[in-house]
Amino acid sequence: MPTANYICSMSIVKNLQESTIQSLSALYNQSFTEKDFQINQTKPEFEGDYTLVMFSLVKSLKLPPETIGNQLGEHLIKHYPHLFSAYNIIKGFLNLTVIDAYWHDFLNENHNNTGYGKKGMNGKKVMVEYASPNTNKPLHLGHLRNIFLGWSVAEILKANGYEVIKSCIINDRGIHICKSMIAWQLFAQGSTPDSTGIKGDHFVGDYYVKFNDVYKAQVANLITAGKTKDDAEKEAPIMKATQQMLLDWEDGKPEVMALWNTMNSWVYAGFDVTYNSIGADFDKTYYESNTYLLGKDIVQQGMDKNVFFKKDDGSIWIDLTAEGYDEKIVQRRDGTSVYITQDIGLALQKYEQFKIEQSIYVIGNEQNYHMKVLQLICQKLGMPNADNIFHLSYGMVELTSGKMKSREGTVVDADDMVNEMLATSQQHTEELGKVKDFTETELKLLYHTIGLGAMKFYLLRVDPKKTMVFNPAESIDFHGFTGPFVQYTYARIKSILRKQLTNDSMTNNTMTDALLKSEKEIMVMAEQYPAIIEQASAELNPSVIANYIFHLAKSFNSFYAELSIANAETESKKQLRLNLSRLTANIIKSGMQLLGIAVPERM
RNA sequence: GGUCUGGUAGCUCAGCUGGAUAGAGCAUCAGCCUUCUAAGCUGAGGGUCAUUGGUUCGAAUCCAAUCCAGAUCACCA
């Protein structure tokens, strides 16, 4: 008999793959790989744990699937008695039952392992850039999807052994920033976030809105005065003032710089409050005001390498038509860099500063084209990190009524959203009345844990690539496929463990009775957790974890309703179920942590 | 128009590297709290997997065409 260590150091699927490959070679004198057959989890209506699909072997072996299944099943049972206890064949499917001892060993080894499923450091560095706000507007629901996604992906990569640097580029310059500044100069009469009690990012955002209102009115007036629309848009006094301010900013005019610094500091203070409340953080922050001049020397290099070319008016371009894209400008005729040039410069700077293996950009899918072009240019320039740029492209968040449009005031504000979720979690908690003995501080923390958990889970449970619809009514639901459901399951388990684990807590289970179906279901699922983390990491997809954790919690709740833990039939059954409960709780906590969601001990 | 996404139950989504009778949650209906937390559990109804054709022993999944929806194709960022 091999040791438990041998068995458990490898997942059951890997064990199954290897034993099948060896058995097939022994039986048929050919060599096989894991790609020659398929392994599925056995459907619940059939007997067994895992299923080998025989059809793909039929052609190369020239035998009917039933024959292969019988021979293979026989061989596996005989030569791997420490893994398999039974098999059956239905049509071309070989269903294998894993021996109970395997599951017991697995449980004994992991039920108290809070690091279960996570890997040791692999020595590789990855940067995840996310959030990346403008400083003229507060954060909205789309930012929340971005932030939760970026943060979670960073955690998932860490769990897979990467060193992760979370970064953020703040778009703190340009004409849109000047708009808020001009509007403030004209209309604020010296008021500040402090004097008005308005959160800094909202305060500045209000002046951005104000600018647009005034601008629109001025344009309308000029048009009624006989100007064309184009002329009116250029000549509106507030726009001219804004453009002058941008020039002054670029010249470093002291009073403009001072105002710019002040207003940005208001915004940052506001962002910090939001980041703090939703648990976002960054290891490295880049400011566009520092990076917008980057990339100039790269333009020169590109000219030298004939990757770029100069047009008659002096502007510099790259021709990507051979790659199926257009010509793209990289330097204006006045010699200033454009957006993409800055990005090239920043990409290189990131690489040089941190020597990262991979540079992940969490950016909406509206920039797919831009990011594709960015990578293409870097590759053409022969930059060392060009292949390491990865655009983690996520879909927009839409409302049931359609798209969010700032001009129509249908944008869901991030702070409003958080507050609403906190209020809802408070209301639910009070209605249920289970934590009446909590202190004020404990209650506040609990509302925050649940409210934020609901919101994060809601935004992360969907495949990031997909456009998702935000339904206000559904999002505040705390039942079913939601964060609070999972949190509740955790709190429920902890409650059981508190009551049942007094002194003789951590004994291993030594089972003689067969595992019951609902016990095994949890066991099988728990055993897959490490593979789930790997998958989430490979796909950079937190929804894999959200779905998995939900199903695990659901299975536990069924198990809980069906079988008694405290009053189990025997003492060994009780121990088994307690260990199973603890393992489930650990996985829930660990998986939720990868989503950035805390779990409460009671709720 | 070119390129890229997507279309699965009334709604929101899984499943997509081809496998057994397509799954969840919400909503609807019917049950379950004097034993471990009912934010829970059990069950019912609800589907032409956009359409058509192809590949295959087998297609929601792969390929092609068509229809529909969205994004993008700035000397804005």
XYZ file of C-alpha atoms (C1' of nucleotides) in Angstrom:
680
model
C 0.000 0.000 0.000
C 1.424 3.412 -0.906
C 1.438 5.985 1.827
C -1.240 8.554 2.246
C 1.329 11.112 1.311
C 1.809 9.628 -2.115
C -1.868 9.555 -2.799
C -2.786 12.917 -1.496
C 0.103 14.882 -2.872
C -1.565 14.466 -6.231
C -5.129 15.199 -7.165
C -7.438 12.300 -7.808
C -7.796 13.350 -11.424
C -4.020 13.247 -11.878
C -3.923 9.870 -10.167
C -6.629 8.668 -12.466
C -4.833 9.966 -15.526
C -1.572 8.297 -14.642
C -3.051 4.999 -13.618
C -5.127 4.917 -16.787
C -2.145 5.690 -19.006
C -0.152 2.938 -17.337
C -3.010 0.472 -17.495
C -3.685 1.154 -21.151
C -0.034 0.681 -22.052
C 0.082 -2.557 -20.093
C -3.092 -3.841 -21.685
C -2.580 -2.830 -25.287
C 1.125 -2.348 -25.761
C 0.805 1.207 -27.016
C 1.750 4.468 -25.444
C -0.944 6.946 -24.464
C -1.164 10.449 -23.123
C -3.812 12.132 -21.018
C -5.225 13.619 -24.205
C -6.254 10.222 -25.541
C -9.183 9.935 -23.189
C -11.474 12.191 -21.254
C -12.166 12.269 -17.546
C -15.409 13.680 -16.199
C -16.967 13.751 -12.826
C -19.621 11.045 -12.780
C -23.149 12.325 -13.124
C -25.131 11.916 -9.907
C -27.600 9.471 -11.450
C -24.835 6.903 -11.957
C -22.759 4.918 -9.519
C -19.193 6.148 -9.195
C -17.046 9.235 -8.658
C -15.171 9.803 -11.893
C -15.868 8.651 -15.402
C -13.564 7.714 -18.245
C -15.045 8.235 -21.678
C -14.046 5.324 -23.886
C -15.133 6.483 -27.309
C -11.922 8.266 -28.184
C -9.989 5.012 -27.655
C -12.178 2.982 -29.954
C -10.496 4.028 -33.149
C -6.894 3.384 -32.151
C -7.641 0.121 -30.341
C -10.237 -1.177 -32.796
C -12.310 -2.623 -29.992
C -15.874 -1.852 -28.912
C -16.064 0.690 -26.071
C -17.635 -1.836 -23.695
C -14.716 -4.207 -24.132
C -12.138 -1.520 -23.490
C -14.123 -0.338 -20.502
C -14.287 -3.799 -19.003
C -10.627 -4.575 -19.523
C -9.526 -1.184 -18.269
C -11.856 -1.232 -15.282
C -10.699 -4.713 -14.336
C -7.064 -3.707 -14.640
C -7.474 -0.513 -12.606
C -9.225 -2.289 -9.759
C -6.629 -5.014 -9.687
C -3.508 -2.889 -9.939
C -4.624 0.248 -8.121
C -6.568 -1.078 -5.149
C -5.423 1.896 -3.102
C -7.347 4.173 -5.501
C -10.379 2.371 -6.866
C -12.886 0.069 -5.294
C -15.452 -0.538 -8.040
C -16.381 0.184 -11.625
C -19.326 -0.102 -13.956
C -19.815 0.497 -17.648
C -22.818 2.148 -19.159
C -22.644 2.541 -22.906
C -19.127 3.828 -23.482
C -18.671 5.330 -20.055
C -16.459 3.674 -17.461
C -17.571 4.878 -14.045
C -15.003 4.398 -11.303
C -15.568 4.535 -7.591
C -12.678 5.895 -5.598
C -11.955 3.923 -2.460
C -13.268 5.509 0.737
C -9.838 5.351 2.345
C -8.600 7.824 -0.226
C -11.179 10.348 0.902
C -10.473 9.741 4.555
C -6.788 10.279 4.035
C -7.517 13.391 2.061
C -9.756 14.730 4.788
C -7.327 13.920 7.594
C -4.575 15.663 5.791
C -6.430 18.844 4.976
C -9.281 19.528 7.342
C -7.226 21.827 9.489
C -5.048 23.263 6.757
C -6.017 26.893 6.255
C -3.556 27.196 3.372
C -5.144 24.309 1.506
C -5.121 24.820 -2.246
C -2.507 27.567 -2.289
C 0.944 27.191 -3.753
C 4.377 28.268 -2.572
C 6.176 31.185 -4.166
C 7.372 30.499 -7.690
C 9.740 33.458 -7.881
C 7.853 35.198 -10.666
C 6.640 38.777 -10.604
C 3.448 40.048 -12.139
C 2.003 43.548 -12.252
C -1.725 44.087 -12.242
C -2.817 47.578 -13.212
C -6.391 48.361 -12.336
C -8.851 51.094 -11.307
C -7.115 53.838 -13.299
C -9.592 56.655 -12.701
C -9.823 60.171 -14.049
C -9.608 62.912 -11.475
C -12.580 64.855 -12.723
C -15.340 62.475 -11.713
C -16.187 60.193 -8.806
C -16.042 56.424 -9.230
C -19.039 54.581 -10.631
C -20.285 51.021 -10.959
C -17.995 50.279 -13.911
C -14.991 51.224 -11.774
C -16.230 48.869 -9.109
C -16.235 45.961 -11.523
C -12.749 46.927 -12.588
C -11.459 47.310 -9.034
C -12.988 44.110 -7.681
C -11.729 42.230 -10.700
C -8.203 43.619 -10.491
C -7.919 43.059 -6.787
C -9.249 39.525 -6.998
C -7.017 38.569 -9.904
C -4.049 39.827 -7.904
C -5.047 37.625 -4.970
C -5.597 34.620 -7.209
C -2.161 35.053 -8.736
C -0.643 35.303 -5.270
C -2.362 32.062 -4.285
C -0.652 30.477 -7.272
C 2.756 31.583 -6.103
C 3.299 34.835 -7.976
C 4.619 37.992 -6.440
C 2.078 40.603 -7.450
C 2.498 44.351 -7.717
C -0.830 46.152 -7.793
C -0.558 49.356 -9.725
C -2.748 52.227 -10.748
C -2.333 54.966 -13.329
C -4.155 58.140 -12.462
C -5.280 60.254 -15.331
C -4.681 63.598 -13.682
C -4.043 65.914 -16.609
C -5.611 67.077 -19.804
C -8.483 69.173 -20.970
C -11.106 67.365 -18.895
C -9.296 68.216 -15.679
C -9.121 71.846 -16.716
C -12.867 71.871 -17.210
C -13.472 71.207 -13.519
C -10.853 73.781 -12.622
C -12.377 76.529 -14.755
C -15.862 75.818 -13.469
C -14.593 75.969 -9.915
C -12.855 79.298 -10.540
C -15.977 80.761 -12.068
C -18.664 79.475 -9.762
C -17.338 78.098 -6.490
C -16.676 81.410 -4.763
C -13.889 79.804 -2.833
C -15.870 76.906 -1.417
C -14.092 73.630 -0.710
C -15.032 70.077 0.234
C -14.397 71.076 3.837
C -16.557 74.172 3.728
C -19.428 72.344 2.028
C -19.079 68.944 3.640
C -19.067 67.267 0.234
C -16.680 64.370 -0.428
C -13.763 65.675 -2.488
C -14.224 63.585 -5.639
C -17.916 64.419 -5.754
C -17.186 68.063 -5.101
C -14.857 68.259 -8.093
C -17.154 66.092 -10.193
C -19.986 68.560 -9.559
C -17.924 71.327 -11.159
C -17.212 69.111 -14.128
C -20.949 68.726 -14.573
C -21.339 72.467 -14.063
C -18.842 73.101 -16.841
C -20.815 70.992 -19.261
C -24.076 72.729 -18.376
C -22.632 76.178 -18.891
C -20.810 75.130 -22.026
C -23.956 73.701 -23.521
C -25.864 76.902 -22.755
C -23.154 79.062 -24.289
C -23.066 76.961 -27.422
C -26.842 77.200 -27.731
C -26.688 80.977 -27.378
C -24.034 81.293 -30.054
C -26.051 79.144 -32.401
C -29.144 81.305 -31.912
C -26.856 84.278 -32.564
C -26.193 82.780 -35.974
C -23.032 80.717 -35.527
C -22.639 77.248 -36.935
C -22.489 74.380 -34.452
C -18.785 73.819 -35.055
C -17.931 77.458 -34.615
C -20.097 77.772 -31.553
C -18.360 74.824 -29.936
C -14.967 76.340 -30.587
C -15.846 79.873 -29.573
C -17.790 79.300 -26.386
C -15.979 81.490 -23.857
C -15.774 78.825 -21.169
C -14.144 76.411 -23.621
C -11.638 79.007 -24.723
C -10.769 79.700 -21.117
C -10.286 75.987 -20.548
C -7.970 75.623 -23.478
C -5.940 78.573 -22.282
C -5.712 76.926 -18.895
C -4.359 73.742 -20.427
C -1.618 75.779 -22.122
C -0.877 77.535 -18.843
C -0.696 74.173 -17.114
C 1.769 72.892 -19.669
C 3.838 76.047 -19.137
C 3.788 75.364 -15.439
C 2.123 78.641 -14.567
C 2.271 78.758 -10.763
C -1.328 79.712 -9.936
C -2.694 77.104 -12.324
C -0.410 74.455 -10.903
C -1.485 75.425 -7.410
C -5.154 75.125 -8.233
C -4.531 71.841 -10.048
C -2.680 70.444 -7.053
C -5.362 71.554 -4.652
C -8.242 70.154 -6.617
C -6.474 66.873 -7.262
C -5.739 66.517 -3.574
C -9.471 66.864 -2.897
C -10.188 64.115 -5.386
C -7.513 61.813 -3.984
C -8.861 62.282 -0.493
C -12.301 61.292 -1.784
C -10.946 58.270 -3.667
C -9.060 57.151 -0.585
C -12.269 57.069 1.404
C -13.885 54.893 -1.248
C -10.854 52.633 -1.700
C -10.674 52.208 2.011
C -14.281 51.252 2.326
C -14.194 48.733 -0.517
C -10.778 47.340 0.382
C -8.779 48.376 -2.663
C -5.098 49.142 -2.395
C -2.101 49.722 -4.630
C 1.596 49.061 -4.312
C 2.548 51.556 -6.962
C 0.739 54.604 -8.277
C 1.614 56.280 -11.553
C 0.425 59.760 -12.445
C -0.137 60.692 -16.001
C 1.239 64.143 -15.270
C 4.560 62.377 -14.769
C 4.314 59.899 -17.590
C 2.805 61.950 -20.399
C 6.209 63.014 -21.651
C 7.504 59.450 -21.670
C 8.083 57.690 -24.901
C 9.744 60.495 -26.804
C 13.063 58.689 -27.060
C 11.112 55.628 -28.087
C 9.759 57.559 -31.030
C 13.318 58.337 -32.065
C 14.299 54.667 -31.727
C 11.329 53.728 -33.846
C 12.455 56.167 -36.526
C 15.970 54.729 -36.448
C 14.621 51.210 -36.798
C 12.278 52.281 -39.586
C 9.318 51.072 -37.603
C 7.876 54.589 -37.666
C 7.758 57.067 -40.509
C 7.348 60.820 -40.767
C 4.652 62.501 -42.782
C 5.112 65.761 -44.656
C 3.595 67.822 -41.862
C 6.110 66.407 -39.372
C 3.799 64.022 -37.547
C 5.095 60.510 -36.933
C 3.133 57.344 -37.660
C 3.279 53.590 -37.699
C 1.767 51.566 -40.492
C -0.167 48.600 -39.172
C -2.184 47.873 -42.280
C -0.270 44.646 -42.870
C -1.523 43.451 -39.482
C -5.084 44.352 -40.327
C -5.116 47.664 -38.468
C -4.796 51.242 -39.589
C -2.022 53.746 -39.617
C -1.601 55.052 -36.119
C -0.098 58.362 -35.055
C 2.602 58.231 -32.393
C 3.716 61.857 -32.318
C 1.830 65.017 -33.229
C 3.259 67.472 -35.710
C 4.028 69.842 -32.828
C 6.260 67.160 -31.350
C 4.069 66.198 -28.387
C 3.253 62.571 -27.622
C -0.147 61.054 -27.928
C -1.935 58.643 -25.608
C -0.410 55.515 -27.076
C 3.132 56.858 -26.958
C 2.778 57.486 -23.253
C 1.524 53.969 -22.814
C 4.518 52.546 -24.619
C 6.801 54.576 -22.394
C 4.985 53.485 -19.268
C 5.009 49.837 -20.320
C 8.763 49.997 -20.666
C 9.158 51.864 -17.400
C 7.136 49.246 -15.540
C 9.321 46.519 -16.942
C 12.562 48.290 -16.145
C 11.503 49.169 -12.628
C 10.174 45.794 -11.590
C 11.439 43.207 -14.077
C 7.987 41.707 -14.277
C 7.192 38.455 -16.067
C 3.794 39.664 -17.025
C 2.041 43.013 -17.109
C -1.708 42.711 -16.789
C -3.954 45.660 -17.640
C -7.473 45.527 -16.264
C -9.209 47.775 -18.772
C -12.669 47.741 -20.316
C -13.249 46.024 -23.635
C -13.880 49.323 -25.373
C -10.110 49.614 -25.462
C -9.461 46.258 -27.099
C -8.281 47.939 -30.258
C -6.017 50.334 -28.442
C -4.399 47.612 -26.358
C -3.923 45.387 -29.380
C -2.166 48.230 -31.162
C -0.087 49.020 -28.091
C 1.216 45.483 -27.940
C 1.831 45.369 -31.688
C 3.913 48.525 -31.572
C 5.929 47.263 -28.624
C 6.571 44.037 -30.489
C 7.628 45.836 -33.633
C 9.991 47.971 -31.614
C 11.478 44.782 -30.223
C 10.818 45.762 -26.636
C 11.842 42.989 -24.220
C 8.494 42.953 -22.451
C 6.256 43.195 -25.500
C 4.913 39.658 -25.276
C 4.247 40.050 -21.570
C 1.584 42.663 -21.990
C -1.818 41.179 -21.333
C -5.044 43.080 -21.612
C -7.551 41.676 -19.144
C -10.539 42.978 -20.990
C -13.813 43.132 -19.147
C -17.324 43.927 -20.305
C -19.348 46.981 -19.539
C -21.914 47.098 -16.789
C -25.290 48.012 -18.192
C -28.545 48.768 -16.471
C -31.803 46.991 -17.114
C -32.850 50.272 -18.701
C -29.806 50.256 -20.997
C -26.354 51.765 -20.848
C -25.096 54.012 -18.123
C -24.711 57.479 -19.536
C -23.204 60.255 -17.514
C -24.932 62.858 -19.660
C -28.301 61.402 -18.883
C -27.524 61.051 -15.218
C -28.005 57.289 -15.276
C -24.583 56.517 -13.867
C -24.663 54.452 -10.716
C -22.295 56.146 -8.302
C -19.921 53.871 -6.398
C -20.383 55.555 -3.038
C -24.173 55.543 -3.368
C -24.010 51.886 -4.246
C -21.890 51.027 -1.211
C -24.177 52.972 1.094
C -27.234 51.284 -0.267
C -25.722 47.851 0.232
C -24.777 48.722 3.811
C -28.294 49.906 4.546
C -29.793 46.768 3.042
C -27.546 44.450 4.995
C -28.405 46.320 8.168
C -32.099 46.009 7.459
C -31.888 42.248 6.757
C -29.780 41.657 9.830
C -32.145 43.570 12.074
C -35.171 41.748 10.709
C -33.604 38.380 11.436
C -32.487 39.471 14.873
C -29.770 36.862 15.335
C -27.013 39.117 16.584
C -28.778 41.235 19.179
C -25.882 40.818 21.591
C -23.404 42.471 19.199
C -21.849 45.779 20.173
C -22.299 48.829 17.996
C -18.814 48.340 16.520
C -19.397 44.670 15.826
C -22.673 45.458 14.115
C -21.106 48.084 11.917
C -18.415 45.663 10.857
C -20.986 42.971 10.164
C -23.128 45.248 7.978
C -20.019 46.193 6.085
C -18.910 42.582 5.660
C -22.290 41.492 4.364
C -23.121 44.537 2.263
C -19.766 44.619 0.561
C -19.746 40.857 0.212
C -23.055 41.012 -1.621
C -21.794 43.682 -3.977
C -18.451 42.076 -4.748
C -19.948 38.669 -5.266
C -22.576 40.112 -7.563
C -19.983 41.765 -9.782
C -17.461 38.914 -9.690
C -19.734 35.940 -10.228
C -20.092 36.761 -13.929
C -17.402 35.965 -16.479
C -15.368 39.206 -16.668
C -15.288 39.188 -20.451
C -19.022 39.480 -20.694
C -21.121 42.565 -20.674
C -23.291 42.272 -17.612
C -26.602 43.751 -16.655
C -26.927 45.390 -13.290
C -30.342 44.943 -11.842
C -30.780 47.090 -8.718
C -33.548 44.898 -7.341
C -31.625 41.672 -7.788
C -28.308 43.020 -6.609
C -29.683 43.715 -3.176
C -31.071 40.223 -2.922
C -29.290 38.263 -0.204
C -30.644 34.838 -1.119
C -29.507 32.223 -3.573
C -26.403 32.741 -5.676
C -25.095 35.622 -3.596
C -22.277 36.580 -1.260
C -24.468 36.573 1.856
C -25.612 33.013 1.084
C -22.001 31.853 1.152
C -21.227 33.963 4.198
C -24.242 32.512 5.944
C -23.059 28.990 5.263
C -19.719 29.857 6.769
C -21.263 31.407 9.878
C -23.483 28.376 10.211
C -20.538 26.001 10.154
C -18.644 28.124 12.635
C -21.618 28.036 14.942
C -21.651 24.246 14.836
C -17.936 24.020 15.400
C -18.118 26.384 18.371
C -20.691 24.155 19.985
C -19.217 20.781 19.152
C -15.501 21.308 19.428
C -14.697 21.731 23.041
C -11.632 19.839 24.163
C -11.082 16.849 21.903
C -11.280 19.025 18.836
C -8.763 17.935 16.273
C -8.841 14.171 16.187
C -8.665 12.481 12.837
C -11.505 10.410 11.547
C -11.097 6.646 11.431
C -14.005 5.419 9.470
C -15.289 1.974 8.965
C -18.781 2.779 7.663
C -19.180 3.624 4.027
C -19.321 7.273 3.098
C -22.827 8.543 2.484
C -23.648 10.235 -0.749
C -23.920 13.756 0.617
C -20.730 13.311 2.644
C -18.842 12.179 -0.388
C -20.245 14.948 -2.545
C -18.570 17.543 -0.353
C -15.395 15.506 -0.188
C -15.141 15.225 -3.959
C -15.796 18.898 -4.415
C -13.332 19.928 -1.727
C -10.672 17.831 -3.373
C -11.053 19.899 -6.537
C -10.308 23.233 -4.875
C -6.599 23.392 -5.796
C -7.482 22.695 -9.416
C -10.107 25.449 -9.278
C -7.552 27.984 -8.069
C -5.232 26.966 -10.875
C -7.986 27.349 -13.407
C -8.981 30.771 -12.087
C -5.359 31.836 -12.286
C -4.826 30.500 -15.783
C -7.987 32.201 -17.013
C -7.579 35.280 -14.799
C -11.193 34.703 -13.958
C -12.568 35.103 -10.421
C -16.018 33.899 -11.493
C -14.588 30.375 -11.553
C -14.050 30.674 -7.823
C -17.379 32.360 -7.137
C -19.258 29.581 -8.902
C -17.263 26.879 -7.183
C -17.676 28.327 -3.702
C -21.392 28.736 -4.239
C -21.780 25.093 -5.234
C -19.694 23.964 -2.302
C -21.818 26.007 0.093
C -24.959 24.671 -1.502
C -23.796 21.081 -1.117
C -22.950 21.736 2.484
C -26.402 23.133 3.179
C -28.020 20.049 1.694
C -25.741 17.859 3.748
C -26.579 19.897 6.819
C -30.313 19.563 6.265
C -30.089 15.853 5.640
C -27.675 14.644 8.291
C -27.088 15.580 11.873
C -23.557 16.425 12.857
C -23.975 16.739 16.610
C -26.162 13.659 16.840
C -24.432 11.508 14.286
C -25.098 7.751 14.355
C -21.659 7.007 15.751
C -18.809 8.919 17.320
C -16.617 8.303 14.287
C -19.350 9.619 11.977
C -19.592 12.710 14.100
C -15.861 13.236 13.869
C -15.931 12.776 10.133
C -18.703 15.305 9.713
C -17.014 17.803 11.967
C -13.815 17.512 9.959
C -15.787 17.815 6.764
C -17.445 20.935 8.118
C -14.152 22.477 9.092
C -12.661 21.727 5.701
C -15.661 23.327 4.020
C -15.403 26.404 6.224
C -11.696 26.745 5.454
C -12.280 26.518 1.740
C -15.131 29.005 1.853
C -13.019 31.451 3.790
C -10.058 30.964 1.511
C -12.070 31.203 -1.696
C -13.980 34.255 -0.556
C -10.718 35.886 0.419
C -9.570 35.410 -3.171
C -12.629 37.408 -4.186
C -11.834 40.076 -1.628
C -14.809 39.094 0.509
C -14.629 38.624 4.266
C -16.697 36.009 6.081
C -18.307 36.638 9.486
C -18.103 34.210 12.396
C -21.741 34.969 13.140
C -24.524 36.610 11.208
C -18.117 49.236 -44.496
C -13.593 46.633 -41.772
C -12.233 44.275 -37.142
C -13.645 42.182 -32.413
C -17.379 40.442 -28.744
C -21.808 38.215 -27.591
C -27.092 35.607 -28.546
C -28.785 29.227 -23.535
C -35.779 29.166 -19.082
C -40.049 35.183 -18.030
C -35.212 37.799 -15.837
C -29.774 37.359 -14.438
C -26.147 33.869 -15.501
C -23.244 28.650 -15.584
C -21.947 24.954 -19.047
C -18.286 26.009 -24.612
C -10.366 22.367 -24.778
C -17.169 17.810 -28.295
C -19.895 12.917 -24.363
C -24.907 10.130 -20.754
C -31.916 13.011 -19.922
C -28.806 21.148 -21.097
C -27.911 23.377 -15.120
C -28.162 27.303 -11.091
C -30.246 31.709 -8.783
C -34.369 35.123 -9.013
C -39.592 35.140 -10.054
C -44.252 31.543 -9.778
C -46.544 27.287 -7.194
C -46.484 23.300 -3.158
C -44.116 21.596 1.297
C -40.236 21.755 5.778
C -38.324 25.433 12.068
C -40.486 22.204 20.361
C -32.869 18.820 17.773
C -26.505 21.599 15.102
C -28.184 29.471 12.544
C -34.917 28.886 7.829
C -29.882 34.735 4.816
C -31.518 27.576 4.847
C -33.674 22.793 2.757
C -37.063 19.581 -0.477
C -40.188 19.341 -4.730
C -43.158 21.210 -9.292
C -43.791 23.914 -13.650
C -40.786 26.640 -17.147
C -35.901 25.326 -23.165
C -36.472 24.776 -31.187
C -29.217 26.338 -26.564
C -30.660 32.976 -32.557
C -31.334 30.459 -37.705
C -29.522 27.191 -41.555
C -26.012 23.927 -43.292
C -21.444 21.031 -42.378
C -17.716 17.818 -39.560
C -18.485 13.442 -35.997
C -20.312 7.228 -33.355
C -21.955 11.782 -30.649
C -22.686 19.175 -31.296
C -25.239 24.251 -26.763
C -19.843 23.306 -27.409
C -15.981 22.758 -33.506
C -16.469 24.958 -38.863
C -19.222 28.072 -42.556
C -23.094 31.297 -43.858
C -27.153 34.324 -42.314
C -29.952 37.335 -38.698
C -29.841 40.320 -34.223
C -27.250 43.243 -30.310
C -22.879 45.741 -28.544
C -17.777 47.705 -28.848
C -14.188 49.849 -31.886
C -11.806 51.899 -36.349
C -9.522 60.413 -33.350
C -3.230 64.793 -34.115
C -9.363 62.763 -26.948
C -7.482 60.192 -22.957
